[in-house]
Amino acid sequence: MSQERERTDNDSPWKEILEAYFPQAMQFFFPQTAALINWERPHEFLDKEFQQIAREAEQGRRYADKLVKVWQLQGEEIWLLIHVEIQAKPEDNFAERMFSYNLRIFDKFGQPAISLAILCDADSNWRPNQYSYNYPDCALHFRFGSVKLLDYQNRWAELEASDNPFATVVMAHLKTQQTTKQPGERKAWKFSLIRRLYEQGLQERDIRNLYRFIDWVMILPKPLEAEFWQEFKQFEQERTMSYITTGERIGYERGKEEGKQEGEQALVLRLLQKRVGDLPAEVREQIQSLSLEQLETLGEALLDFSAIADLFNWLDANPTV
């Protein structure tokens, strides 16, 4: 368990990486909109303003939103709403929600916003980019920018050649999807992607930022995580660099020492919330009644969960002992 996995899902790696490299995100995913912006003027994250228009009922959903104030080249202020859809499966009312948020921003602040979406799911046919209705005397058509991370799997050479940090983000995301139920392959790719950060000659801060994202999304079973750390520790020693193993390793060791029942329960519950969203109270109680051995088994099984139904099926097959 790394330090990042102790955080709540709302403090997601996507939010962190967007905040750390927002101009690069815009240039990578939405270059036409990025070309409108004067990046010499500071941008501002409007977190308080976004909370005023976000529904509390949606807090448990697996997505990251950032509302950002930027300045156009001609000097005019403009707001950007960046939405990262992290759900493993498509959301039926996604386009409607994009329109609703855009409308709420204008209604509450009198400010038009450019709405942009980053889709992380694995369904190649799901590509929402508009919301509309049409009646004889009234019609509406709302179009928003949308990119599909899945499309980058055919542009791997382009990703490898890019020095934009979001090329690394996309590679980590794609390899996580492609190595479901292949933990050994995932371990190899995790090491390869982190090693690439050093080979690019990045600054220590950038290596740490991108490492945290890779480490979060490319979760490994405990035995392979231990192997990974040993190999990575040797790698840093050979390069006479200790950017990660002197700091992030502390969190990993703390996780190893937290092998008691309560620590295992807390870890499993946090990872489940990350994988399938909020858990009903009765499900949490059922998990808390599992034995330590069952918790460890569930901790490995949940890496392949994509919906809460997967958890229900596992609990049915593994009754409390």
PDB file of C-alpha atoms in Angstrom:
ATOM      1  CA  MET A   1       0.000   0.000   0.000  1.00  0.00           C
ATOM      2  CA  SER A   2       1.573   3.289  -1.074  1.00  0.00           C
ATOM      3  CA  GLN A   3       0.948   6.656   0.480  1.00  0.00           C
ATOM      4  CA  GLU A   4      -1.276   7.634  -2.431  1.00  0.00           C
ATOM      5  CA  ARG A   5      -3.627   4.715  -1.809  1.00  0.00           C
ATOM      6  CA  GLU A   6      -4.394   6.119   1.628  1.00  0.00           C
ATOM      7  CA  ARG A   7      -6.070   9.100   0.009  1.00  0.00           C
ATOM      8  CA  THR A   8      -9.751   9.304  -0.721  1.00  0.00           C
ATOM      9  CA  ASP A   9     -10.909   8.673  -4.272  1.00  0.00           C
ATOM     10  CA  ASN A  10     -11.926  12.338  -4.630  1.00  0.00           C
ATOM     11  CA  ASP A  11      -8.222  13.218  -4.407  1.00  0.00           C
ATOM     12  CA  SER A  12      -7.648  11.140  -7.504  1.00  0.00           C
ATOM     13  CA  PRO A  13      -4.412  10.793  -9.487  1.00  0.00           C
ATOM     14  CA  TRP A  14      -6.146  12.359 -12.468  1.00  0.00           C
ATOM     15  CA  LYS A  15      -6.891  15.519 -10.503  1.00  0.00           C
ATOM     16  CA  GLU A  16      -3.326  15.663  -9.255  1.00  0.00           C
ATOM     17  CA  ILE A  17      -1.776  15.197 -12.672  1.00  0.00           C
ATOM     18  CA  LEU A  18      -4.129  17.735 -14.283  1.00  0.00           C
ATOM     19  CA  GLU A  19      -3.204  20.315 -11.671  1.00  0.00           C
ATOM     20  CA  ALA A  20       0.513  19.628 -12.040  1.00  0.00           C
ATOM     21  CA  TYR A  21       0.545  19.789 -15.854  1.00  0.00           C
ATOM     22  CA  PHE A  22      -2.603  21.577 -16.989  1.00  0.00           C
ATOM     23  CA  PRO A  23      -1.102  23.450 -19.984  1.00  0.00           C
ATOM     24  CA  GLN A  24       0.496  20.213 -21.201  1.00  0.00           C
ATOM     25  CA  ALA A  25      -2.840  18.395 -20.826  1.00  0.00           C
ATOM     26  CA  MET A  26      -4.576  20.956 -23.011  1.00  0.00           C
ATOM     27  CA  GLN A  27      -1.812  20.873 -25.616  1.00  0.00           C
ATOM     28  CA  PHE A  28      -1.847  17.077 -25.703  1.00  0.00           C
ATOM     29  CA  PHE A  29      -5.598  16.388 -25.753  1.00  0.00           C
ATOM     30  CA  PHE A  30      -7.176  19.608 -27.074  1.00  0.00           C
ATOM     31  CA  PRO A  31      -4.564  21.488 -29.133  1.00  0.00           C
ATOM     32  CA  GLN A  32      -7.091  23.722 -30.927  1.00  0.00           C
ATOM     33  CA  THR A  33      -8.486  25.076 -27.672  1.00  0.00           C
ATOM     34  CA  ALA A  34      -4.973  25.313 -26.217  1.00  0.00           C
ATOM     35  CA  ALA A  35      -3.982  27.533 -29.146  1.00  0.00           C
ATOM     36  CA  LEU A  36      -6.549  30.132 -28.025  1.00  0.00           C
ATOM     37  CA  ILE A  37      -4.970  30.536 -24.595  1.00  0.00           C
ATOM     38  CA  ASN A  38      -2.236  32.885 -23.435  1.00  0.00           C
ATOM     39  CA  TRP A  39      -0.171  30.469 -21.344  1.00  0.00           C
ATOM     40  CA  GLU A  40       2.129  33.266 -20.181  1.00  0.00           C
ATOM     41  CA  ARG A  41      -0.695  34.413 -17.906  1.00  0.00           C
ATOM     42  CA  PRO A  42      -1.338  32.183 -14.867  1.00  0.00           C
ATOM     43  CA  HIS A  43      -4.351  29.889 -14.970  1.00  0.00           C
ATOM     44  CA  GLU A  44      -6.573  29.474 -11.916  1.00  0.00           C
ATOM     45  CA  PHE A  45      -8.366  26.357 -10.660  1.00  0.00           C
ATOM     46  CA  LEU A  46     -11.886  27.302  -9.564  1.00  0.00           C
ATOM     47  CA  ASP A  47     -12.495  24.463  -7.114  1.00  0.00           C
ATOM     48  CA  LYS A  48     -14.871  26.432  -4.871  1.00  0.00           C
ATOM     49  CA  GLU A  49     -16.908  27.598  -7.838  1.00  0.00           C
ATOM     50  CA  PHE A  50     -17.130  24.065  -9.191  1.00  0.00           C
ATOM     51  CA  GLN A  51     -18.390  22.712  -5.870  1.00  0.00           C
ATOM     52  CA  GLN A  52     -21.262  25.187  -6.054  1.00  0.00           C
ATOM     53  CA  ILE A  53     -22.547  23.633  -9.267  1.00  0.00           C
ATOM     54  CA  ALA A  54     -21.692  19.966  -8.605  1.00  0.00           C
ATOM     55  CA  ARG A  55     -24.404  17.689  -7.257  1.00  0.00           C
ATOM     56  CA  GLU A  56     -23.612  16.089  -3.931  1.00  0.00           C
ATOM     57  CA  ALA A  57     -25.270  12.896  -5.183  1.00  0.00           C
ATOM     58  CA  GLU A  58     -22.543  12.517  -7.777  1.00  0.00           C
ATOM     59  CA  GLN A  59     -19.624  12.693  -5.366  1.00  0.00           C
ATOM     60  CA  GLY A  60     -19.248   8.901  -5.298  1.00  0.00           C
ATOM     61  CA  ARG A  61     -18.981   8.587  -9.066  1.00  0.00           C
ATOM     62  CA  ARG A  62     -15.594   7.754 -10.504  1.00  0.00           C
ATOM     63  CA  TYR A  63     -14.631  10.866 -12.415  1.00  0.00           C
ATOM     64  CA  ALA A  64     -12.440  13.914 -11.983  1.00  0.00           C
ATOM     65  CA  ASP A  65     -13.580  17.419 -12.856  1.00  0.00           C
ATOM     66  CA  LYS A  66     -11.566  20.622 -12.968  1.00  0.00           C
ATOM     67  CA  LEU A  67     -12.969  24.087 -13.630  1.00  0.00           C
ATOM     68  CA  VAL A  68     -10.186  26.394 -14.781  1.00  0.00           C
ATOM     69  CA  LYS A  69     -10.010  30.111 -15.558  1.00  0.00           C
ATOM     70  CA  VAL A  70      -7.628  31.032 -18.372  1.00  0.00           C
ATOM     71  CA  TRP A  71      -7.031  34.044 -20.598  1.00  0.00           C
ATOM     72  CA  GLN A  72      -7.345  34.156 -24.360  1.00  0.00           C
ATOM     73  CA  LEU A  73      -4.566  35.643 -26.463  1.00  0.00           C
ATOM     74  CA  GLN A  74      -6.671  38.739 -27.124  1.00  0.00           C
ATOM     75  CA  GLY A  75      -7.046  39.279 -23.376  1.00  0.00           C
ATOM     76  CA  GLU A  76     -10.538  37.947 -22.666  1.00  0.00           C
ATOM     77  CA  GLU A  77     -11.211  35.644 -19.723  1.00  0.00           C
ATOM     78  CA  ILE A  78     -12.611  32.196 -20.479  1.00  0.00           C
ATOM     79  CA  TRP A  79     -13.479  29.183 -18.317  1.00  0.00           C
ATOM     80  CA  LEU A  80     -12.678  25.570 -19.162  1.00  0.00           C
ATOM     81  CA  LEU A  81     -14.516  22.597 -17.658  1.00  0.00           C
ATOM     82  CA  ILE A  82     -12.342  19.481 -17.954  1.00  0.00           C
ATOM     83  CA  HIS A  83     -14.079  16.206 -17.191  1.00  0.00           C
ATOM     84  CA  VAL A  84     -12.233  12.882 -16.908  1.00  0.00           C
ATOM     85  CA  GLU A  85     -14.633   9.927 -17.056  1.00  0.00           C
ATOM     86  CA  ILE A  86     -12.905   7.137 -15.124  1.00  0.00           C
ATOM     87  CA  GLN A  87     -15.819   4.702 -15.065  1.00  0.00           C
ATOM     88  CA  ALA A  88     -14.941   1.282 -16.473  1.00  0.00           C
ATOM     89  CA  LYS A  89     -18.290   1.175 -18.261  1.00  0.00           C
ATOM     90  CA  PRO A  90     -20.136   3.854 -20.288  1.00  0.00           C
ATOM     91  CA  GLU A  91     -22.538   6.160 -18.469  1.00  0.00           C
ATOM     92  CA  ASP A  92     -25.960   6.507 -20.093  1.00  0.00           C
ATOM     93  CA  ASN A  93     -26.601  10.151 -19.171  1.00  0.00           C
ATOM     94  CA  PHE A  94     -23.055  11.387 -19.720  1.00  0.00           C
ATOM     95  CA  ALA A  95     -23.832  13.915 -22.475  1.00  0.00           C
ATOM     96  CA  GLU A  96     -26.800  15.255 -20.511  1.00  0.00           C
ATOM     97  CA  ARG A  97     -24.587  15.781 -17.459  1.00  0.00           C
ATOM     98  CA  MET A  98     -21.997  17.616 -19.556  1.00  0.00           C
ATOM     99  CA  PHE A  99     -24.739  19.958 -20.760  1.00  0.00           C
ATOM    100  CA  SER A 100     -26.142  20.352 -17.254  1.00  0.00           C
ATOM    101  CA  TYR A 101     -22.792  21.405 -15.804  1.00  0.00           C
ATOM    102  CA  ASN A 102     -22.192  23.852 -18.632  1.00  0.00           C
ATOM    103  CA  LEU A 103     -25.632  25.364 -18.100  1.00  0.00           C
ATOM    104  CA  ARG A 104     -25.153  25.628 -14.330  1.00  0.00           C
ATOM    105  CA  ILE A 105     -21.875  27.492 -14.787  1.00  0.00           C
ATOM    106  CA  PHE A 106     -23.566  30.042 -17.019  1.00  0.00           C
ATOM    107  CA  ASP A 107     -26.649  30.272 -14.791  1.00  0.00           C
ATOM    108  CA  LYS A 108     -24.720  30.819 -11.544  1.00  0.00           C
ATOM    109  CA  PHE A 109     -21.744  32.841 -12.736  1.00  0.00           C
ATOM    110  CA  GLY A 110     -22.913  34.326 -16.057  1.00  0.00           C
ATOM    111  CA  GLN A 111     -19.812  32.863 -17.632  1.00  0.00           C
ATOM    112  CA  PRO A 112     -19.722  30.677 -20.758  1.00  0.00           C
ATOM    113  CA  ALA A 113     -17.464  27.650 -20.448  1.00  0.00           C
ATOM    114  CA  ILE A 114     -15.717  25.373 -22.912  1.00  0.00           C
ATOM    115  CA  SER A 115     -16.627  21.813 -21.900  1.00  0.00           C
ATOM    116  CA  LEU A 116     -14.092  19.072 -22.623  1.00  0.00           C
ATOM    117  CA  ALA A 117     -14.164  15.347 -21.823  1.00  0.00           C
ATOM    118  CA  ILE A 118     -11.455  12.688 -21.532  1.00  0.00           C
ATOM    119  CA  LEU A 119     -12.958   9.192 -21.831  1.00  0.00           C
ATOM    120  CA  CYS A 120     -11.050   6.384 -20.102  1.00  0.00           C
ATOM    121  CA  ASP A 121     -13.396   3.436 -20.703  1.00  0.00           C
ATOM    122  CA  ALA A 122     -12.676   0.428 -22.926  1.00  0.00           C
ATOM    123  CA  ASP A 123     -15.791   0.576 -25.137  1.00  0.00           C
ATOM    124  CA  SER A 124     -14.615   1.715 -28.568  1.00  0.00           C
ATOM    125  CA  ASN A 125     -18.180   2.443 -29.693  1.00  0.00           C
ATOM    126  CA  TRP A 126     -19.065   4.834 -26.858  1.00  0.00           C
ATOM    127  CA  ARG A 127     -18.130   8.328 -28.034  1.00  0.00           C
ATOM    128  CA  PRO A 128     -20.449  10.979 -26.564  1.00  0.00           C
ATOM    129  CA  ASN A 129     -19.806  14.508 -27.808  1.00  0.00           C
ATOM    130  CA  GLN A 130     -23.211  16.199 -27.964  1.00  0.00           C
ATOM    131  CA  TYR A 131     -26.565  16.655 -26.273  1.00  0.00           C
ATOM    132  CA  SER A 132     -29.634  17.810 -28.148  1.00  0.00           C
ATOM    133  CA  TYR A 133     -33.386  17.881 -28.361  1.00  0.00           C
ATOM    134  CA  ASN A 134     -35.655  19.084 -31.133  1.00  0.00           C
ATOM    135  CA  TYR A 135     -39.300  20.153 -31.049  1.00  0.00           C
ATOM    136  CA  PRO A 136     -41.369  22.123 -33.561  1.00  0.00           C
ATOM    137  CA  ASP A 137     -40.891  25.441 -31.787  1.00  0.00           C
ATOM    138  CA  CYS A 138     -37.790  24.771 -29.704  1.00  0.00           C
ATOM    139  CA  ALA A 139     -34.487  23.025 -30.321  1.00  0.00           C
ATOM    140  CA  LEU A 140     -31.100  22.749 -28.654  1.00  0.00           C
ATOM    141  CA  HIS A 141     -27.770  21.354 -29.785  1.00  0.00           C
ATOM    142  CA  PHE A 142     -24.819  21.306 -27.375  1.00  0.00           C
ATOM    143  CA  ARG A 143     -21.469  19.957 -28.603  1.00  0.00           C
ATOM    144  CA  PHE A 144     -18.435  19.401 -26.389  1.00  0.00           C
ATOM    145  CA  GLY A 145     -14.854  18.347 -27.012  1.00  0.00           C
ATOM    146  CA  SER A 146     -14.150  14.673 -26.410  1.00  0.00           C
ATOM    147  CA  VAL A 147     -11.060  12.452 -26.639  1.00  0.00           C
ATOM    148  CA  LYS A 148     -10.932   8.682 -26.221  1.00  0.00           C
ATOM    149  CA  LEU A 149      -7.790   7.283 -24.598  1.00  0.00           C
ATOM    150  CA  LEU A 150      -8.435   3.947 -26.296  1.00  0.00           C
ATOM    151  CA  ASP A 151      -7.651   5.570 -29.655  1.00  0.00           C
ATOM    152  CA  TYR A 152      -4.031   6.070 -28.615  1.00  0.00           C
ATOM    153  CA  GLN A 153      -3.329   2.340 -28.600  1.00  0.00           C
ATOM    154  CA  ASN A 154      -2.740   2.589 -32.360  1.00  0.00           C
ATOM    155  CA  ARG A 155      -0.407   5.564 -31.844  1.00  0.00           C
ATOM    156  CA  TRP A 156       2.079   3.924 -29.477  1.00  0.00           C
ATOM    157  CA  ALA A 157       5.198   5.053 -31.356  1.00  0.00           C
ATOM    158  CA  GLU A 158       3.904   8.614 -31.190  1.00  0.00           C
ATOM    159  CA  LEU A 159       3.412   8.286 -27.433  1.00  0.00           C
ATOM    160  CA  GLU A 160       6.917   6.909 -26.938  1.00  0.00           C
ATOM    161  CA  ALA A 161       8.439   9.767 -28.919  1.00  0.00           C
ATOM    162  CA  SER A 162       6.532  12.478 -27.046  1.00  0.00           C
ATOM    163  CA  ASP A 163       8.022  14.425 -24.141  1.00  0.00           C
ATOM    164  CA  ASN A 164       4.576  15.570 -22.992  1.00  0.00           C
ATOM    165  CA  PRO A 165       3.856  14.082 -19.537  1.00  0.00           C
ATOM    166  CA  PHE A 166       0.402  13.036 -20.699  1.00  0.00           C
ATOM    167  CA  ALA A 167       1.954  10.624 -23.170  1.00  0.00           C
ATOM    168  CA  THR A 168       3.195   8.730 -20.108  1.00  0.00           C
ATOM    169  CA  VAL A 169      -0.212   9.064 -18.444  1.00  0.00           C
ATOM    170  CA  VAL A 170      -1.944   7.565 -21.479  1.00  0.00           C
ATOM    171  CA  MET A 171       0.589   4.734 -21.791  1.00  0.00           C
ATOM    172  CA  ALA A 172       0.098   3.807 -18.127  1.00  0.00           C
ATOM    173  CA  HIS A 173      -3.674   3.850 -18.542  1.00  0.00           C
ATOM    174  CA  LEU A 174      -3.649   1.718 -21.692  1.00  0.00           C
ATOM    175  CA  LYS A 175      -1.236  -0.864 -20.297  1.00  0.00           C
ATOM    176  CA  THR A 176      -3.353  -1.121 -17.154  1.00  0.00           C
ATOM    177  CA  GLN A 177      -6.382  -1.928 -19.313  1.00  0.00           C
ATOM    178  CA  GLN A 178      -4.442  -4.368 -21.482  1.00  0.00           C
ATOM    179  CA  THR A 179      -2.934  -6.313 -18.569  1.00  0.00           C
ATOM    180  CA  THR A 180      -6.121  -7.135 -16.696  1.00  0.00           C
ATOM    181  CA  LYS A 181      -5.649 -10.641 -15.243  1.00  0.00           C
ATOM    182  CA  GLN A 182      -1.995 -10.528 -16.379  1.00  0.00           C
ATOM    183  CA  PRO A 183      -0.162  -9.298 -13.260  1.00  0.00           C
ATOM    184  CA  GLY A 184       3.251 -10.431 -14.463  1.00  0.00           C
ATOM    185  CA  GLU A 185       2.878  -8.490 -17.695  1.00  0.00           C
ATOM    186  CA  ARG A 186       1.608  -5.476 -15.761  1.00  0.00           C
ATOM    187  CA  LYS A 187       4.640  -5.571 -13.477  1.00  0.00           C
ATOM    188  CA  ALA A 188       6.955  -5.577 -16.494  1.00  0.00           C
ATOM    189  CA  TRP A 189       5.192  -2.604 -18.062  1.00  0.00           C
ATOM    190  CA  LYS A 190       5.081  -0.708 -14.775  1.00  0.00           C
ATOM    191  CA  PHE A 191       8.839  -1.040 -14.443  1.00  0.00           C
ATOM    192  CA  SER A 192       9.366  -0.143 -18.102  1.00  0.00           C
ATOM    193  CA  LEU A 193       7.257   3.021 -17.925  1.00  0.00           C
ATOM    194  CA  ILE A 194       8.902   4.247 -14.733  1.00  0.00           C
ATOM    195  CA  ARG A 195      12.372   3.472 -16.114  1.00  0.00           C
ATOM    196  CA  ARG A 196      11.463   5.531 -19.180  1.00  0.00           C
ATOM    197  CA  LEU A 197      11.058   8.609 -16.954  1.00  0.00           C
ATOM    198  CA  TYR A 198      14.736   8.398 -16.015  1.00  0.00           C
ATOM    199  CA  GLU A 199      15.821   7.681 -19.573  1.00  0.00           C
ATOM    200  CA  GLN A 200      14.028  10.845 -20.707  1.00  0.00           C
ATOM    201  CA  GLY A 201      16.229  12.844 -18.349  1.00  0.00           C
ATOM    202  CA  LEU A 202      13.287  14.372 -16.487  1.00  0.00           C
ATOM    203  CA  GLN A 203      13.678  16.500 -13.391  1.00  0.00           C
ATOM    204  CA  GLU A 204      13.192  14.838 -10.001  1.00  0.00           C
ATOM    205  CA  ARG A 205       9.853  16.585  -9.429  1.00  0.00           C
ATOM    206  CA  ASP A 206       8.476  15.348 -12.759  1.00  0.00           C
ATOM    207  CA  ILE A 207       9.680  11.801 -12.106  1.00  0.00           C
ATOM    208  CA  ARG A 208       7.945  11.803  -8.729  1.00  0.00           C
ATOM    209  CA  ASN A 209       4.692  13.228 -10.120  1.00  0.00           C
ATOM    210  CA  LEU A 210       4.473  10.721 -12.954  1.00  0.00           C
ATOM    211  CA  TYR A 211       5.621   7.860 -10.744  1.00  0.00           C
ATOM    212  CA  ARG A 212       2.708   8.524  -8.388  1.00  0.00           C
ATOM    213  CA  PHE A 213       0.232   8.310 -11.269  1.00  0.00           C
ATOM    214  CA  ILE A 214       1.743   5.095 -12.638  1.00  0.00           C
ATOM    215  CA  ASP A 215       1.905   3.534  -9.179  1.00  0.00           C
ATOM    216  CA  TRP A 216      -1.738   4.363  -8.498  1.00  0.00           C
ATOM    217  CA  VAL A 217      -3.242   2.952 -11.688  1.00  0.00           C
ATOM    218  CA  MET A 218      -0.938  -0.048 -12.205  1.00  0.00           C
ATOM    219  CA  ILE A 219      -1.812  -1.889  -8.984  1.00  0.00           C
ATOM    220  CA  LEU A 220      -0.013  -5.202  -8.435  1.00  0.00           C
ATOM    221  CA  PRO A 221      -0.709  -8.150  -6.124  1.00  0.00           C
ATOM    222  CA  LYS A 222       1.391  -7.980  -2.954  1.00  0.00           C
ATOM    223  CA  PRO A 223       4.027 -10.582  -3.969  1.00  0.00           C
ATOM    224  CA  LEU A 224       4.662  -8.900  -7.317  1.00  0.00           C
ATOM    225  CA  GLU A 225       4.673  -5.461  -5.694  1.00  0.00           C
ATOM    226  CA  ALA A 226       7.463  -6.664  -3.409  1.00  0.00           C
ATOM    227  CA  GLU A 227       9.408  -8.021  -6.401  1.00  0.00           C
ATOM    228  CA  PHE A 228       8.880  -4.759  -8.254  1.00  0.00           C
ATOM    229  CA  TRP A 229      10.293  -2.745  -5.372  1.00  0.00           C
ATOM    230  CA  GLN A 230      13.405  -4.886  -5.121  1.00  0.00           C
ATOM    231  CA  GLU A 231      14.077  -4.560  -8.842  1.00  0.00           C
ATOM    232  CA  PHE A 232      13.382  -0.851  -8.827  1.00  0.00           C
ATOM    233  CA  LYS A 233      15.564  -0.244  -5.788  1.00  0.00           C
ATOM    234  CA  GLN A 234      18.457  -1.931  -7.604  1.00  0.00           C
ATOM    235  CA  PHE A 235      17.727   0.141 -10.719  1.00  0.00           C
ATOM    236  CA  GLU A 236      17.994   3.410  -8.795  1.00  0.00           C
ATOM    237  CA  GLN A 237      21.149   2.272  -7.041  1.00  0.00           C
ATOM    238  CA  GLU A 238      22.784   1.454 -10.367  1.00  0.00           C
ATOM    239  CA  ARG A 239      21.920   4.923 -11.661  1.00  0.00           C
ATOM    240  CA  THR A 240      23.024   6.522  -8.357  1.00  0.00           C
ATOM    241  CA  MET A 241      19.597   8.156  -8.101  1.00  0.00           C
ATOM    242  CA  SER A 242      17.166   7.868  -5.215  1.00  0.00           C
ATOM    243  CA  TYR A 243      14.232   9.948  -6.386  1.00  0.00           C
ATOM    244  CA  ILE A 244      11.632   7.334  -5.484  1.00  0.00           C
ATOM    245  CA  THR A 245      13.023   4.638  -3.229  1.00  0.00           C
ATOM    246  CA  THR A 246      14.094   7.018  -0.466  1.00  0.00           C
ATOM    247  CA  GLY A 247      10.680   8.663  -0.206  1.00  0.00           C
ATOM    248  CA  GLU A 248       7.899   6.589  -1.700  1.00  0.00           C
ATOM    249  CA  ARG A 249       9.378   3.376  -0.314  1.00  0.00           C
ATOM    250  CA  ILE A 250       8.591   4.622   3.192  1.00  0.00           C
ATOM    251  CA  GLY A 251       4.899   4.500   2.379  1.00  0.00           C
ATOM    252  CA  TYR A 252       5.211   0.999   0.970  1.00  0.00           C
ATOM    253  CA  GLU A 253       7.023  -0.266   4.062  1.00  0.00           C
ATOM    254  CA  ARG A 254       4.376   1.322   6.261  1.00  0.00           C
ATOM    255  CA  GLY A 255       1.786  -0.608   4.301  1.00  0.00           C
ATOM    256  CA  LYS A 256       3.643  -3.882   4.803  1.00  0.00           C
ATOM    257  CA  GLU A 257       3.766  -3.296   8.554  1.00  0.00           C
ATOM    258  CA  GLU A 258       0.022  -2.634   8.598  1.00  0.00           C
ATOM    259  CA  GLY A 259      -0.731  -6.320   8.184  1.00  0.00           C
ATOM    260  CA  LYS A 260      -3.263  -6.462  10.976  1.00  0.00           C
ATOM    261  CA  GLN A 261      -6.930  -7.168  10.378  1.00  0.00           C
ATOM    262  CA  GLU A 262      -7.993  -3.528  10.665  1.00  0.00           C
ATOM    263  CA  GLY A 263      -5.339  -2.361   8.247  1.00  0.00           C
ATOM    264  CA  GLU A 264      -6.275  -5.003   5.687  1.00  0.00           C
ATOM    265  CA  GLN A 265      -9.968  -4.100   5.987  1.00  0.00           C
ATOM    266  CA  ALA A 266      -9.235  -0.420   5.472  1.00  0.00           C
ATOM    267  CA  LEU A 267      -7.032  -1.132   2.460  1.00  0.00           C
ATOM    268  CA  VAL A 268      -9.598  -3.403   0.799  1.00  0.00           C
ATOM    269  CA  LEU A 269     -12.421  -0.915   1.398  1.00  0.00           C
ATOM    270  CA  ARG A 270     -10.385   1.951  -0.070  1.00  0.00           C
ATOM    271  CA  LEU A 271      -9.412  -0.036  -3.142  1.00  0.00           C
ATOM    272  CA  LEU A 272     -12.984  -1.241  -3.640  1.00  0.00           C
ATOM    273  CA  GLN A 273     -14.265   2.320  -3.553  1.00  0.00           C
ATOM    274  CA  LYS A 274     -11.680   3.211  -6.169  1.00  0.00           C
ATOM    275  CA  ARG A 275     -12.659   0.282  -8.381  1.00  0.00           C
ATOM    276  CA  VAL A 276     -16.481   0.226  -8.103  1.00  0.00           C
ATOM    277  CA  GLY A 277     -17.553   3.411  -6.288  1.00  0.00           C
ATOM    278  CA  ASP A 278     -19.343   3.883  -2.970  1.00  0.00           C
ATOM    279  CA  LEU A 279     -20.326   0.712  -1.088  1.00  0.00           C
ATOM    280  CA  PRO A 280     -23.684   0.178   0.670  1.00  0.00           C
ATOM    281  CA  ALA A 281     -23.434  -0.005   4.464  1.00  0.00           C
ATOM    282  CA  GLU A 282     -24.450  -3.674   4.546  1.00  0.00           C
ATOM    283  CA  VAL A 283     -21.713  -4.557   2.052  1.00  0.00           C
ATOM    284  CA  ARG A 284     -19.103  -2.752   4.143  1.00  0.00           C
ATOM    285  CA  GLU A 285     -20.245  -4.703   7.196  1.00  0.00           C
ATOM    286  CA  GLN A 286     -19.991  -7.961   5.256  1.00  0.00           C
ATOM    287  CA  ILE A 287     -16.430  -7.138   4.211  1.00  0.00           C
ATOM    288  CA  GLN A 288     -15.499  -6.210   7.777  1.00  0.00           C
ATOM    289  CA  SER A 289     -16.635  -9.660   8.912  1.00  0.00           C
ATOM    290  CA  LEU A 290     -14.248 -11.474   6.541  1.00  0.00           C
ATOM    291  CA  SER A 291     -11.236 -13.304   7.907  1.00  0.00           C
ATOM    292  CA  LEU A 292      -7.733 -11.964   7.292  1.00  0.00           C
ATOM    293  CA  GLU A 293      -7.123 -14.687   4.698  1.00  0.00           C
ATOM    294  CA  GLN A 294     -10.368 -13.817   2.903  1.00  0.00           C
ATOM    295  CA  LEU A 295      -9.481 -10.120   2.955  1.00  0.00           C
ATOM    296  CA  GLU A 296      -6.129 -10.854   1.343  1.00  0.00           C
ATOM    297  CA  THR A 297      -7.826 -12.994  -1.316  1.00  0.00           C
ATOM    298  CA  LEU A 298     -10.365 -10.250  -1.990  1.00  0.00           C
ATOM    299  CA  GLY A 299      -7.541  -7.713  -2.159  1.00  0.00           C
ATOM    300  CA  GLU A 300      -6.091  -9.546  -5.147  1.00  0.00           C
ATOM    301  CA  ALA A 301      -9.422 -10.433  -6.776  1.00  0.00           C
ATOM    302  CA  LEU A 302     -10.688  -6.841  -6.766  1.00  0.00           C
ATOM    303  CA  LEU A 303      -7.941  -5.785  -9.174  1.00  0.00           C
ATOM    304  CA  ASP A 304     -10.091  -7.281 -11.936  1.00  0.00           C
ATOM    305  CA  PHE A 305     -13.424  -5.819 -10.748  1.00  0.00           C
ATOM    306  CA  SER A 306     -15.082  -3.301 -13.052  1.00  0.00           C
ATOM    307  CA  ALA A 307     -18.510  -3.003 -11.386  1.00  0.00           C
ATOM    308  CA  ILE A 308     -20.075  -3.576  -7.986  1.00  0.00           C
ATOM    309  CA  ALA A 309     -21.754  -6.710  -9.387  1.00  0.00           C
ATOM    310  CA  ASP A 310     -18.302  -8.325  -9.484  1.00  0.00           C
ATOM    311  CA  LEU A 311     -17.981  -7.717  -5.748  1.00  0.00           C
ATOM    312  CA  PHE A 312     -21.427  -9.185  -5.075  1.00  0.00           C
ATOM    313  CA  ASN A 313     -20.504 -12.313  -7.038  1.00  0.00           C
ATOM    314  CA  TRP A 314     -17.265 -12.692  -5.083  1.00  0.00           C
ATOM    315  CA  LEU A 315     -19.026 -12.309  -1.735  1.00  0.00           C
ATOM    316  CA  ASP A 316     -21.632 -14.902  -2.748  1.00  0.00           C
ATOM    317  CA  ALA A 317     -18.859 -17.344  -3.620  1.00  0.00           C
ATOM    318  CA  ASN A 318     -16.881 -16.604  -0.438  1.00  0.00           C
ATOM    319  CA  PRO A 319     -19.268 -16.553   2.534  1.00  0.00           C
ATOM    320  CA  THR A 320     -18.054 -15.405   5.929  1.00  0.00           C
ATOM    321  CA  VAL A 321     -16.220 -18.136   7.814  1.00  0.00           C
TER     322      VAL A 321
END
